[in-house]
Coordinates of N, CA and C and ligand atoms in Angstrom, one line a residue:
M1432 N 24.8 47.8 -29.1 CA 25.2 46.8 -28.1 C 24.0 45.9 -27.7
P1433 N 22.9 46.4 -27.1 CA 21.8 45.6 -26.6 C 21.2 44.7 -27.8
T1434 N 21.3 45.2 -29.0 CA 20.7 44.5 -30.1 C 21.5 43.2 -30.4
T1435 N 22.8 43.2 -30.2 CA 23.5 42.0 -30.4 C 23.5 41.0 -29.2
A1436 N 23.3 41.6 -28.0 CA 23.3 40.7 -26.8 C 22.0 39.9 -26.7
S1437 N 20.8 40.6 -27.1 CA 19.5 39.9 -26.8 C 19.4 38.5 -27.5
P1438 N 19.8 38.3 -28.8 CA 19.6 37.0 -29.3 C 20.5 35.9 -28.7
S1439 N 21.6 36.3 -28.2 CA 22.5 35.3 -27.7 C 22.1 34.8 -26.3
Q1440 N 21.3 35.7 -25.5 CA 20.9 35.3 -24.2 C 20.0 34.0 -24.1
P1441 N 18.9 34.0 -24.9 CA 18.2 32.7 -24.9 C 19.0 31.5 -25.3
L1442 N 19.9 31.8 -26.2 CA 20.7 30.7 -26.7 C 21.6 30.1 -25.6
R1443 N 22.2 31.1 -24.8 CA 23.0 30.6 -23.7 C 22.2 29.9 -22.6
R1444 N 20.9 30.4 -22.4 CA 20.1 29.7 -21.4 C 19.7 28.3 -21.9
R1445 N 19.5 28.2 -23.2 CA 19.1 26.9 -23.8 C 20.3 26.0 -23.6
S1446 N 21.5 26.5 -23.8 CA 22.6 25.5 -23.7 C 22.9 25.1 -22.3
L1447 N 22.5 26.0 -21.3 CA 22.7 25.7 -19.9 C 21.7 24.6 -19.5
V1448 N 20.4 24.7 -20.0 CA 19.4 23.7 -19.8 C 19.9 22.4 -20.4
C1449 N 20.4 22.4 -21.5 CA 20.9 21.2 -22.2 C 22.0 20.6 -21.4
Y1450 N 22.9 21.4 -20.8 CA 24.0 20.9 -20.0 C 23.5 20.2 -18.8
V1451 N 22.6 20.9 -18.1 CA 22.0 20.3 -16.8 C 21.3 19.0 -17.2
F1452 N 20.6 19.0 -18.2 CA 19.9 17.8 -18.7 C 20.9 16.6 -18.9
L1453 N 22.0 17.0 -19.6 CA 23.0 16.0 -19.9 C 23.6 15.4 -18.7
V1454 N 23.9 16.3 -17.7 CA 24.5 15.9 -16.4 C 23.6 14.9 -15.7
I1455 N 22.3 15.2 -15.7 CA 21.3 14.4 -15.0 C 21.2 13.0 -15.7
L1456 N 21.2 13.0 -17.0 CA 21.1 11.8 -17.8 C 22.3 10.9 -17.5
T1457 N 23.5 11.6 -17.5 CA 24.7 10.8 -17.2 C 24.7 10.2 -15.8
L1458 N 24.2 10.9 -14.8 CA 24.1 10.4 -13.5 C 23.1 9.2 -13.4
I1459 N 22.0 9.3 -14.1 CA 21.0 8.2 -14.1 C 21.7 7.0 -14.8
F1460 N 22.4 7.2 -15.8 CA 23.1 6.1 -16.5 C 24.1 5.4 -15.6
I1461 N 24.9 6.3 -14.9 CA 25.9 5.7 -14.0 C 25.3 4.9 -12.9
L1462 N 24.2 5.4 -12.3 CA 23.4 4.7 -11.3 C 22.9 3.4 -11.8
A1463 N 22.3 3.4 -13.0 CA 21.8 2.2 -13.6 C 22.8 1.1 -13.8
V1464 N 24.0 1.6 -14.3 CA 25.1 0.6 -14.5 C 25.6 0.1 -13.2
G1465 N 25.6 1.0 -12.2 CA 26.0 0.5 -10.9 C 25.1 -0.6 -10.3
F1466 N 23.8 -0.4 -10.4 CA 22.8 -1.4 -10.0 C 23.0 -2.7 -10.7
L1467 N 23.2 -2.6 -12.0 CA 23.4 -3.7 -12.9 C 24.6 -4.5 -12.5
I1468 N 25.7 -3.8 -12.3 CA 26.9 -4.5 -11.9 C 26.8 -5.2 -10.5
T1469 N 26.2 -4.4 -9.5 CA 25.9 -5.0 -8.2 C 25.1 -6.3 -8.3
W1470 N 24.1 -6.2 -9.2 CA 23.2 -7.4 -9.3 C 24.0 -8.5 -9.9
L1471 N 24.8 -8.2 -11.0 CA 25.5 -9.3 -11.7 C 26.5 -9.9 -10.7
V1472 N 27.2 -9.0 -9.9 CA 28.2 -9.5 -9.0 C 27.6 -10.4 -7.9
T1473 N 26.5 -9.9 -7.4 CA 25.9 -10.7 -6.2 C 25.1 -11.9 -6.7
K1474 N 24.4 -11.8 -7.9 CA 23.6 -12.8 -8.4 C 22.8 -13.6 -7.3
P1475 N 21.8 -13.0 -6.8 CA 21.1 -13.6 -5.6 C 20.5 -15.0 -6.0
K1476 N 20.8 -15.9 -5.1 CA 20.2 -17.3 -5.3 C 19.3 -17.5 -4.2
K1477 N 18.3 -18.4 -4.4 CA 17.4 -18.8 -3.4 C 18.0 -19.5 -2.2
L1478 N 17.5 -19.2 -1.0 CA 17.9 -20.0 0.1 C 17.1 -21.3 0.2
H1479 N 17.8 -22.3 0.6 CA 17.1 -23.6 0.7 C 17.0 -24.1 2.1
Y1480 N 15.9 -24.8 2.3 CA 15.6 -25.3 3.6 C 15.1 -26.8 3.5
S1481 N 15.5 -27.6 4.4 CA 14.9 -28.9 4.4 C 14.8 -29.4 5.9
L1482 N 13.9 -30.3 6.1 CA 13.7 -30.9 7.4 C 14.3 -32.3 7.4
E1483 N 15.0 -32.6 8.4 CA 15.7 -33.9 8.5 C 15.5 -34.6 9.8
N1484 N 15.5 -35.9 9.8 CA 15.5 -36.8 10.9 C 14.4 -36.3 12.0
A1485 N 13.2 -36.1 11.5 CA 12.2 -35.7 12.4 C 11.6 -37.0 13.2
S1486 N 11.5 -36.8 14.5 CA 11.0 -37.9 15.2 C 10.1 -37.4 16.4
V1487 N 9.2 -38.3 16.9 CA 8.3 -37.9 18.0 C 8.6 -38.9 19.1
Q1488 N 8.7 -38.4 20.3 CA 8.9 -39.3 21.5 C 7.9 -38.9 22.6
H1489 N 7.7 -39.9 23.5 CA 6.8 -39.6 24.6 C 5.4 -39.2 24.2
F1490 N 4.9 -39.8 23.2 CA 3.6 -39.4 22.7 C 2.5 -39.9 23.6
I1491 N 1.7 -39.1 24.1 CA 0.5 -39.4 24.9 C -0.7 -38.7 24.4
L1492 N -1.8 -39.4 24.1 CA -3.0 -38.7 23.8 C -4.1 -39.3 24.7
T1493 N -4.6 -38.4 25.6 CA -5.5 -38.9 26.6 C -6.9 -39.1 26.0
D1494 N -7.8 -39.7 26.8 CA -9.1 -39.9 26.3 C -9.9 -38.7 26.2
D1495 N -9.6 -37.6 26.9 CA -10.3 -36.4 26.7 C -9.5 -35.4 25.8
N1496 N -8.7 -36.1 24.9 CA -8.1 -35.4 23.7 C -7.1 -34.3 24.1
H1497 N -6.2 -34.6 25.1 CA -5.1 -33.8 25.4 C -3.8 -34.5 25.0
M1498 N -3.0 -33.8 24.3 CA -1.8 -34.4 23.8 C -0.5 -33.9 24.4
S1499 N 0.4 -34.8 24.7 CA 1.8 -34.4 25.0 C 2.8 -35.2 24.2
A1500 N 3.8 -34.6 23.8 CA 4.8 -35.3 22.9 C 6.1 -34.4 22.9
T1501 N 7.2 -35.1 22.5 CA 8.4 -34.4 22.3 C 8.8 -34.6 20.8
F1502 N 8.9 -33.5 20.1 CA 9.3 -33.5 18.7 C 10.8 -33.1 18.5
K1503 N 11.5 -33.9 17.8 CA 12.9 -33.6 17.5 C 13.1 -33.6 16.0
F1504 N 13.8 -32.6 15.6 CA 14.2 -32.6 14.1 C 15.3 -31.6 13.9
T1505 N 15.8 -31.7 12.7 CA 16.9 -30.8 12.3 C 16.4 -30.1 11.1
I1506 N 16.6 -28.7 11.1 CA 16.3 -27.9 9.9 C 17.6 -27.6 9.3
Q1507 N 17.7 -28.0 8.1 CA 19.0 -27.6 7.4 C 18.8 -26.4 6.5
S1508 N 19.6 -25.4 6.8 CA 19.4 -24.1 6.0 C 20.6 -23.9 5.2
R1509 N 20.4 -23.8 3.9 CA 21.6 -23.7 3.0 C 21.5 -22.3 2.3
N1510 N 22.6 -21.6 2.4 CA 22.8 -20.3 1.7 C 23.8 -20.5 0.6
P1511 N 23.3 -20.6 -0.7 CA 24.2 -20.9 -1.8 C 24.9 -19.7 -2.4
N1512 N 24.7 -18.5 -1.8 CA 25.2 -17.3 -2.3 C 26.7 -17.0 -2.0
H1513 N 27.4 -16.6 -3.0 CA 28.8 -16.3 -2.8 C 29.1 -15.0 -2.1
R1514 N 28.1 -14.0 -2.2 CA 28.4 -12.7 -1.7 C 27.4 -12.2 -0.7
I1515 N 26.3 -13.0 -0.5 CA 25.3 -12.5 0.4 C 25.2 -13.4 1.6
S1516 N 25.3 -12.7 2.8 CA 25.1 -13.5 4.0 C 23.8 -13.1 4.6
V1517 N 23.3 -13.9 5.6 CA 21.9 -13.7 6.1 C 21.9 -13.6 7.6
Y1518 N 21.3 -12.6 8.1 CA 21.0 -12.4 9.5 C 19.6 -12.9 9.8
Y1519 N 19.5 -13.9 10.8 CA 18.2 -14.3 11.2 C 17.9 -13.8 12.6
N1520 N 16.8 -13.0 12.7 CA 16.4 -12.5 14.0 C 15.0 -12.9 14.3
S1521 N 14.7 -13.0 15.6 CA 13.4 -13.4 16.1 C 12.9 -14.6 15.3
V1522 N 13.6 -15.7 15.5 CA 13.2 -16.9 14.8 C 12.1 -17.7 15.7
E1523 N 11.0 -18.0 15.1 CA 9.9 -18.7 15.8 C 9.6 -20.0 15.0
I1524 N 9.6 -21.1 15.8 CA 9.3 -22.4 15.2 C 8.0 -23.0 15.7
F1525 N 7.2 -23.4 14.8 CA 5.9 -24.0 15.2 C 5.8 -25.4 14.7
V1526 N 5.2 -26.3 15.5 CA 4.9 -27.6 15.0 C 3.4 -27.7 14.9
K1527 N 2.9 -28.0 13.7 CA 1.4 -28.0 13.6 C 0.9 -29.3 13.1
F1528 N -0.3 -29.7 13.5 CA -1.0 -30.8 13.0 C -2.3 -30.3 12.4
K1529 N -2.4 -30.4 11.1 CA -3.5 -29.8 10.4 C -3.6 -28.3 10.8
D1530 N -4.7 -27.8 11.3 CA -4.8 -26.4 11.6 C -4.4 -26.0 13.0
Q1531 N -3.9 -27.0 13.8 CA -3.6 -26.7 15.2 C -2.1 -26.7 15.5
T1532 N -1.7 -25.7 16.3 CA -0.3 -25.6 16.7 C -0.2 -26.5 17.9
L1533 N 0.8 -27.4 17.9 CA 1.0 -28.3 19.0 C 2.1 -27.9 19.9
A1534 N 3.1 -27.3 19.3 CA 4.3 -26.8 20.0 C 4.9 -25.6 19.4
F1535 N 5.6 -24.9 20.2 CA 6.2 -23.6 19.8 C 7.5 -23.3 20.4
D1536 N 8.4 -22.7 19.7 CA 9.7 -22.4 20.3 C 10.3 -21.2 19.6
T1537 N 11.2 -20.5 20.3 CA 11.9 -19.4 19.7 C 13.4 -19.7 19.7
M1538 N 14.1 -19.1 18.8 CA 15.6 -19.4 18.7 C 16.4 -18.1 18.9
E1539 N 17.6 -18.3 19.3 CA 18.6 -17.2 19.4 C 18.8 -16.7 18.0
P1540 N 19.0 -15.4 17.8 CA 19.4 -14.9 16.5 C 20.7 -15.4 16.0
F1541 N 20.9 -15.6 14.7 CA 22.2 -16.1 14.3 C 22.5 -15.5 12.9
H1542 N 23.7 -15.5 12.5 CA 24.2 -15.0 11.3 C 24.7 -16.2 10.4
Q1543 N 24.2 -16.3 9.2 CA 24.6 -17.3 8.3 C 25.5 -16.8 7.2
P1544 N 26.8 -17.2 7.3 CA 27.8 -16.7 6.3 C 27.5 -17.1 4.9
R1545 N 28.3 -16.6 4.0 CA 28.1 -16.9 2.6 C 28.4 -18.4 2.3
M1546 N 27.8 -19.0 1.4 CA 28.1 -20.4 1.0 C 28.1 -21.3 2.2
N1547 N 27.1 -21.2 3.0 CA 27.1 -22.0 4.3 C 25.9 -22.8 4.5
V1548 N 26.1 -24.0 5.1 CA 25.0 -24.8 5.5 C 25.0 -24.8 7.0
T1549 N 23.8 -24.4 7.6 CA 23.7 -24.4 9.0 C 22.6 -25.4 9.4
Q1550 N 23.0 -26.3 10.4 CA 22.0 -27.2 11.0 C 21.4 -26.6 12.2
I1551 N 20.1 -26.6 12.2 CA 19.4 -26.1 13.4 C 18.7 -27.3 14.0
D1552 N 19.3 -27.8 15.2 CA 18.7 -28.9 15.9 C 17.6 -28.3 16.9
D1553 N 16.5 -28.9 16.8 CA 15.5 -28.4 17.7 C 14.7 -29.5 18.4
T1554 N 14.3 -29.2 19.6 CA 13.4 -30.2 20.3 C 12.2 -29.3 20.8
L1555 N 11.0 -29.7 20.4 CA 9.8 -28.9 20.8 C 9.0 -29.8 21.7
V1556 N 8.4 -29.3 22.8 CA 7.6 -30.1 23.6 C 6.2 -29.6 23.6
A1557 N 5.3 -30.6 23.4 CA 3.9 -30.2 23.5 C 3.4 -30.8 24.9
Q1558 N 2.8 -29.9 25.7 CA 2.4 -30.4 27.0 C 0.9 -30.2 27.2
N1559 N 0.2 -31.4 27.2 CA -1.2 -31.3 27.5 C -2.0 -30.3 26.7
V1560 N -1.7 -30.4 25.4 CA -2.4 -29.5 24.5 C -3.7 -30.0 24.1
A1561 N -4.7 -29.2 24.2 CA -6.1 -29.6 23.8 C -6.2 -29.7 22.3
V1562 N -6.6 -30.9 21.9 CA -6.7 -31.1 20.4 C -8.2 -31.4 20.1
S1563 N -8.6 -30.8 19.0 CA -10.0 -31.0 18.6 C -10.3 -32.5 18.4
K1564 N -11.6 -32.8 18.4 CA -12.0 -34.2 18.3 C -11.5 -34.9 17.1
S1565 N -11.8 -34.2 15.9 CA -11.4 -34.8 14.7 C -9.9 -35.0 14.5
N1566 N -9.2 -34.0 15.0 CA -7.7 -34.1 14.9 C -7.2 -35.2 15.8
S1567 N -7.8 -35.4 17.0 CA -7.4 -36.5 17.9 C -7.6 -37.8 17.2
Y1568 N -8.7 -37.9 16.5 CA -9.0 -39.2 15.8 C -7.9 -39.5 14.8
D1569 N -7.6 -38.4 14.0 CA -6.6 -38.6 13.0 C -5.2 -38.9 13.6
L1570 N -4.9 -38.1 14.7 CA -3.6 -38.3 15.3 C -3.4 -39.8 15.8
R1571 N -4.5 -40.3 16.4 CA -4.5 -41.7 16.9 C -4.2 -42.7 15.8
A1572 N -5.0 -42.4 14.7 CA -4.9 -43.3 13.6 C -3.5 -43.3 13.0
Q1573 N -2.9 -42.1 12.8 CA -1.5 -42.0 12.3 C -0.5 -42.6 13.2
H1574 N -0.7 -42.3 14.5 CA 0.2 -42.8 15.5 C 0.3 -44.3 15.5
S1575 N -0.9 -44.9 15.3 CA -0.9 -46.4 15.4 C -0.2 -47.0 14.1
L1576 N 0.0 -46.2 13.1 CA 0.7 -46.6 11.9 C 2.2 -46.3 12.0
G1577 N 2.6 -45.6 13.1 CA 4.0 -45.3 13.3 C 4.6 -44.0 12.7
K1578 N 3.7 -43.2 12.1 CA 4.1 -41.9 11.5 C 3.1 -40.9 11.7
I1579 N 3.5 -39.7 11.9 CA 2.5 -38.6 12.0 C 2.9 -37.5 11.0
E1580 N 1.9 -37.1 10.3 CA 2.2 -36.0 9.3 C 2.0 -34.7 9.9
L1581 N 3.1 -33.9 10.0 CA 3.0 -32.6 10.6 C 3.5 -31.5 9.7
E1582 N 3.3 -30.3 10.1 CA 3.9 -29.2 9.4 C 4.8 -28.5 10.4
V1583 N 6.0 -28.2 9.9 CA 6.9 -27.4 10.7 C 7.0 -26.1 10.0
Y1584 N 6.7 -25.0 10.7 CA 6.6 -23.7 10.2 C 7.6 -22.8 10.9
V1585 N 8.4 -22.1 10.2 CA 9.4 -21.2 10.8 C 9.1 -19.8 10.3
K1586 N 9.0 -18.9 11.2 CA 8.8 -17.5 10.9 C 10.0 -16.7 11.4
A1587 N 10.6 -16.0 10.6 CA 11.8 -15.2 11.0 C 11.9 -13.9 10.4
K1588 N 12.6 -13.0 11.1 CA 13.0 -11.7 10.5 C 14.4 -11.9 9.9
V1589 N 14.5 -11.6 8.6 CA 15.9 -11.7 8.0 C 16.4 -10.4 7.4
R1590 N 17.7 -10.3 7.4 CA 18.3 -9.2 6.7 C 19.4 -9.8 5.9
F1591 N 19.7 -9.2 4.7 CA 20.7 -9.7 3.9 C 21.9 -8.7 3.9
K1592 N 23.1 -9.2 3.8 CA 24.3 -8.4 3.9 C 25.1 -8.6 2.6
V1593 N 25.4 -7.6 1.9 CA 26.3 -7.7 0.7 C 27.4 -6.7 1.0
G1594 N 28.6 -7.1 1.2 CA 29.7 -6.2 1.5 C 29.4 -5.5 2.8
V1595 N 29.3 -4.2 2.7 CA 29.0 -3.4 4.0 C 27.6 -3.0 4.0
W1596 N 26.8 -3.3 2.9 CA 25.4 -2.9 2.8 C 24.5 -3.9 3.5
K1597 N 23.6 -3.5 4.3 CA 22.6 -4.4 4.9 C 21.2 -4.0 4.5
S1598 N 20.5 -5.0 4.1 CA 19.1 -4.7 3.6 C 18.2 -4.4 4.9
S1599 N 17.0 -4.0 4.6 CA 16.0 -3.8 5.7 C 15.5 -5.2 6.1
H1600 N 14.7 -5.2 7.2 CA 14.2 -6.5 7.6 C 13.1 -7.0 6.7
R1601 N 13.1 -8.3 6.5 CA 12.0 -8.9 5.8 C 11.5 -10.1 6.6
T1602 N 10.3 -10.5 6.4 CA 9.8 -11.6 7.2 C 9.9 -12.8 6.3
A1603 N 10.5 -13.9 6.8 CA 10.6 -15.1 6.0 C 9.6 -16.1 6.6
H1604 N 8.8 -16.7 5.7 CA 7.9 -17.8 6.1 C 8.4 -19.1 5.5
I1605 N 8.9 -20.0 6.3 CA 9.4 -21.2 5.8 C 8.5 -22.4 6.2
K1606 N 8.0 -23.1 5.3 CA 7.0 -24.1 5.6 C 7.5 -25.5 5.1
C1607 N 7.6 -26.4 6.1 CA 7.9 -27.8 5.7 C 6.6 -28.6 5.9
S1608 N 5.8 -28.6 4.9 CA 4.5 -29.3 4.9 C 4.7 -30.8 4.7
H1609 N 3.7 -31.5 5.1 CA 3.7 -32.9 4.9 C 4.9 -33.6 5.4
A1610 N 5.4 -33.1 6.6 CA 6.6 -33.7 7.1 C 6.2 -35.0 7.9
M1611 N 6.8 -36.1 7.5 CA 6.5 -37.4 8.1 C 7.4 -37.5 9.4
V1612 N 6.8 -37.5 10.5 CA 7.6 -37.6 11.7 C 7.4 -39.1 12.3
S1613 N 8.5 -39.7 12.4 CA 8.5 -41.2 12.8 C 8.5 -41.3 14.3
L1614 N 7.9 -42.4 14.7 CA 8.1 -42.8 16.1 C 9.5 -43.3 16.3
P1615 N 10.1 -43.1 17.5 CA 11.5 -43.5 17.6 C 11.8 -45.0 17.4
Q1616 N 10.8 -45.8 17.7 CA 11.0 -47.3 17.6 C 11.1 -47.7 16.1
S1617 N 10.5 -46.9 15.2 CA 10.6 -47.4 13.8 C 11.9 -47.1 13.1
N1618 N 12.7 -46.3 13.7 CA 14.1 -46.0 13.2 C 14.1 -45.4 11.8
K1619 N 13.0 -45.0 11.3 CA 13.0 -44.5 9.9 C 13.2 -43.0 10.0
S1620 N 14.1 -42.5 9.2 CA 14.2 -41.0 9.2 C 13.9 -40.6 7.7
Q1621 N 13.2 -39.5 7.7 CA 12.8 -39.1 6.3 C 13.1 -37.6 6.2
N1622 N 13.5 -37.2 5.1 CA 13.8 -35.7 4.9 C 12.7 -35.2 4.0
S1623 N 12.3 -33.9 4.3 CA 11.4 -33.3 3.4 C 11.9 -31.9 3.1
S1624 N 11.6 -31.4 1.9 CA 12.1 -30.1 1.6 C 11.0 -29.1 2.0
C1625 N 11.4 -27.9 2.1 CA 10.5 -26.8 2.6 C 10.4 -25.7 1.5
T1626 N 9.3 -25.0 1.6 CA 9.2 -23.9 0.7 C 9.4 -22.6 1.5
A1627 N 10.1 -21.7 0.9 CA 10.4 -20.4 1.6 C 9.8 -19.3 0.9
D1628 N 9.2 -18.4 1.6 CA 8.6 -17.2 1.0 C 9.2 -16.0 1.8
I1629 N 10.1 -15.3 1.1 CA 10.9 -14.3 1.9 C 10.6 -12.9 1.2
Ligands
NAG97 C1 20.1 -37.7 10.3 O1 20.4 -39.0 10.7 C2 21.4 -39.6 10.0 C3 21.4 -41.1 10.4 O2 21.3 -41.2 11.8 C4 22.7 -38.9 10.2 O3 23.7 -39.5 9.4 C5 22.5 -37.5 9.7 O4 23.7 -36.7 10.0 C6 21.4 -36.8 10.4 N1 21.2 -35.5 9.8 C7 21.2 -34.4 10.5 C8 21.0 -33.2 9.7 O5 21.5 -34.4 11.6
NAG98 C1 28.2 -22.2 8.8 O1 28.1 -21.1 9.7 C2 28.1 -21.5 11.1 C3 27.9 -20.2 11.9 O2 28.8 -19.3 11.5 C4 29.3 -22.3 11.5 O3 29.2 -22.7 12.8 C5 29.4 -23.5 10.6 O4 30.6 -24.2 10.8 C6 29.3 -23.1 9.1 N1 29.2 -24.3 8.3 C7 29.9 -24.6 7.2 C8 29.7 -25.8 6.5 O5 30.7 -23.7 6.8
NAG99 C1 16.4 -49.2 15.8 O1 17.8 -49.0 15.9 C2 18.4 -49.6 17.1 C3 19.9 -49.2 17.1 O2 20.2 -48.1 16.3 C4 18.2 -51.1 17.0 O3 18.8 -51.7 18.2 C5 16.8 -51.4 16.9 O4 16.6 -52.8 16.7 C6 16.1 -50.7 15.7 N1 14.7 -50.9 15.7 C7 14.0 -51.2 14.6 C8 12.5 -51.4 14.8 O5 14.6 -51.4 13.5
NAG100 C1 18.5 -37.2 5.3 O1 19.6 -36.3 5.2 C2 20.7 -36.8 6.0 C3 21.7 -35.8 6.0 O2 21.8 -35.0 4.8 C4 21.2 -38.1 5.4 O3 22.3 -38.6 6.1 C5 20.0 -39.1 5.4 O4 20.4 -40.3 4.7 C6 18.8 -38.6 4.7 N1 17.7 -39.5 4.8 C7 16.9 -39.9 3.8 C8 15.8 -40.8 4.2 O5 17.0 -39.4 2.7

């Protein structure tokens, strides 16, 4: 009896190992197909941002290089995704001239549905901000020509939602560089597109 049982035992063990291996392989395959289908169904598309109708009012630049002004603009945020919605948390908006931040604001968190365009109207006030000598010189020169070239920078924590699944937080850096901000008298409105790094 023991002579007939001993050769079949390693065989049985080998087939058990084979079986476990097959099950694991199948599970991996199912997971991979699941990810592929999820990706194909959601087909993530880039979020788009642009800056519109930017203007500056009540511009004052004192002789000792302190600046006050009111900046108004609309940031248009476009979510072209059919299945992904976006949660924006702790949104911070900066208006910068060259390397200097002139004004800063925070926004209420909001949720952007799928296939949605959201307009964010904002007014930022710079109050007696000390500006470096060379930046003052450039600001004066640009102001006298009726346009100031600024950068609007938005930093936000975002989460994506697909169905019931929510991603973890990511930091979005949205930069609208070389934004031409017009004086209200000139009536010119210019739009500029922004780059987003999420
Ligand atoms: C920008 O201004 C134009 C003209 O006044 C207006 O038609 C348009 O709706 C404004 N855009 C936004 C995003 O508010
Ligand atoms: C986009 O979503 C916002 C917030 O839910 C809503 O107020 C707005 O009407 C939506 N816009 C469009 C074009 O669907
Ligand atoms: C700007 O627009 C207002 C009305 O919208 C008009 O009365 C004014 O003449 C315009 N200014 C210039 C410089 O075009
Ligand atoms: C900027 O965008 C607004 C709204 O999309 C549009 O009404 C306006 O004509 C645009 N202005 C320029 C200068 O393209």
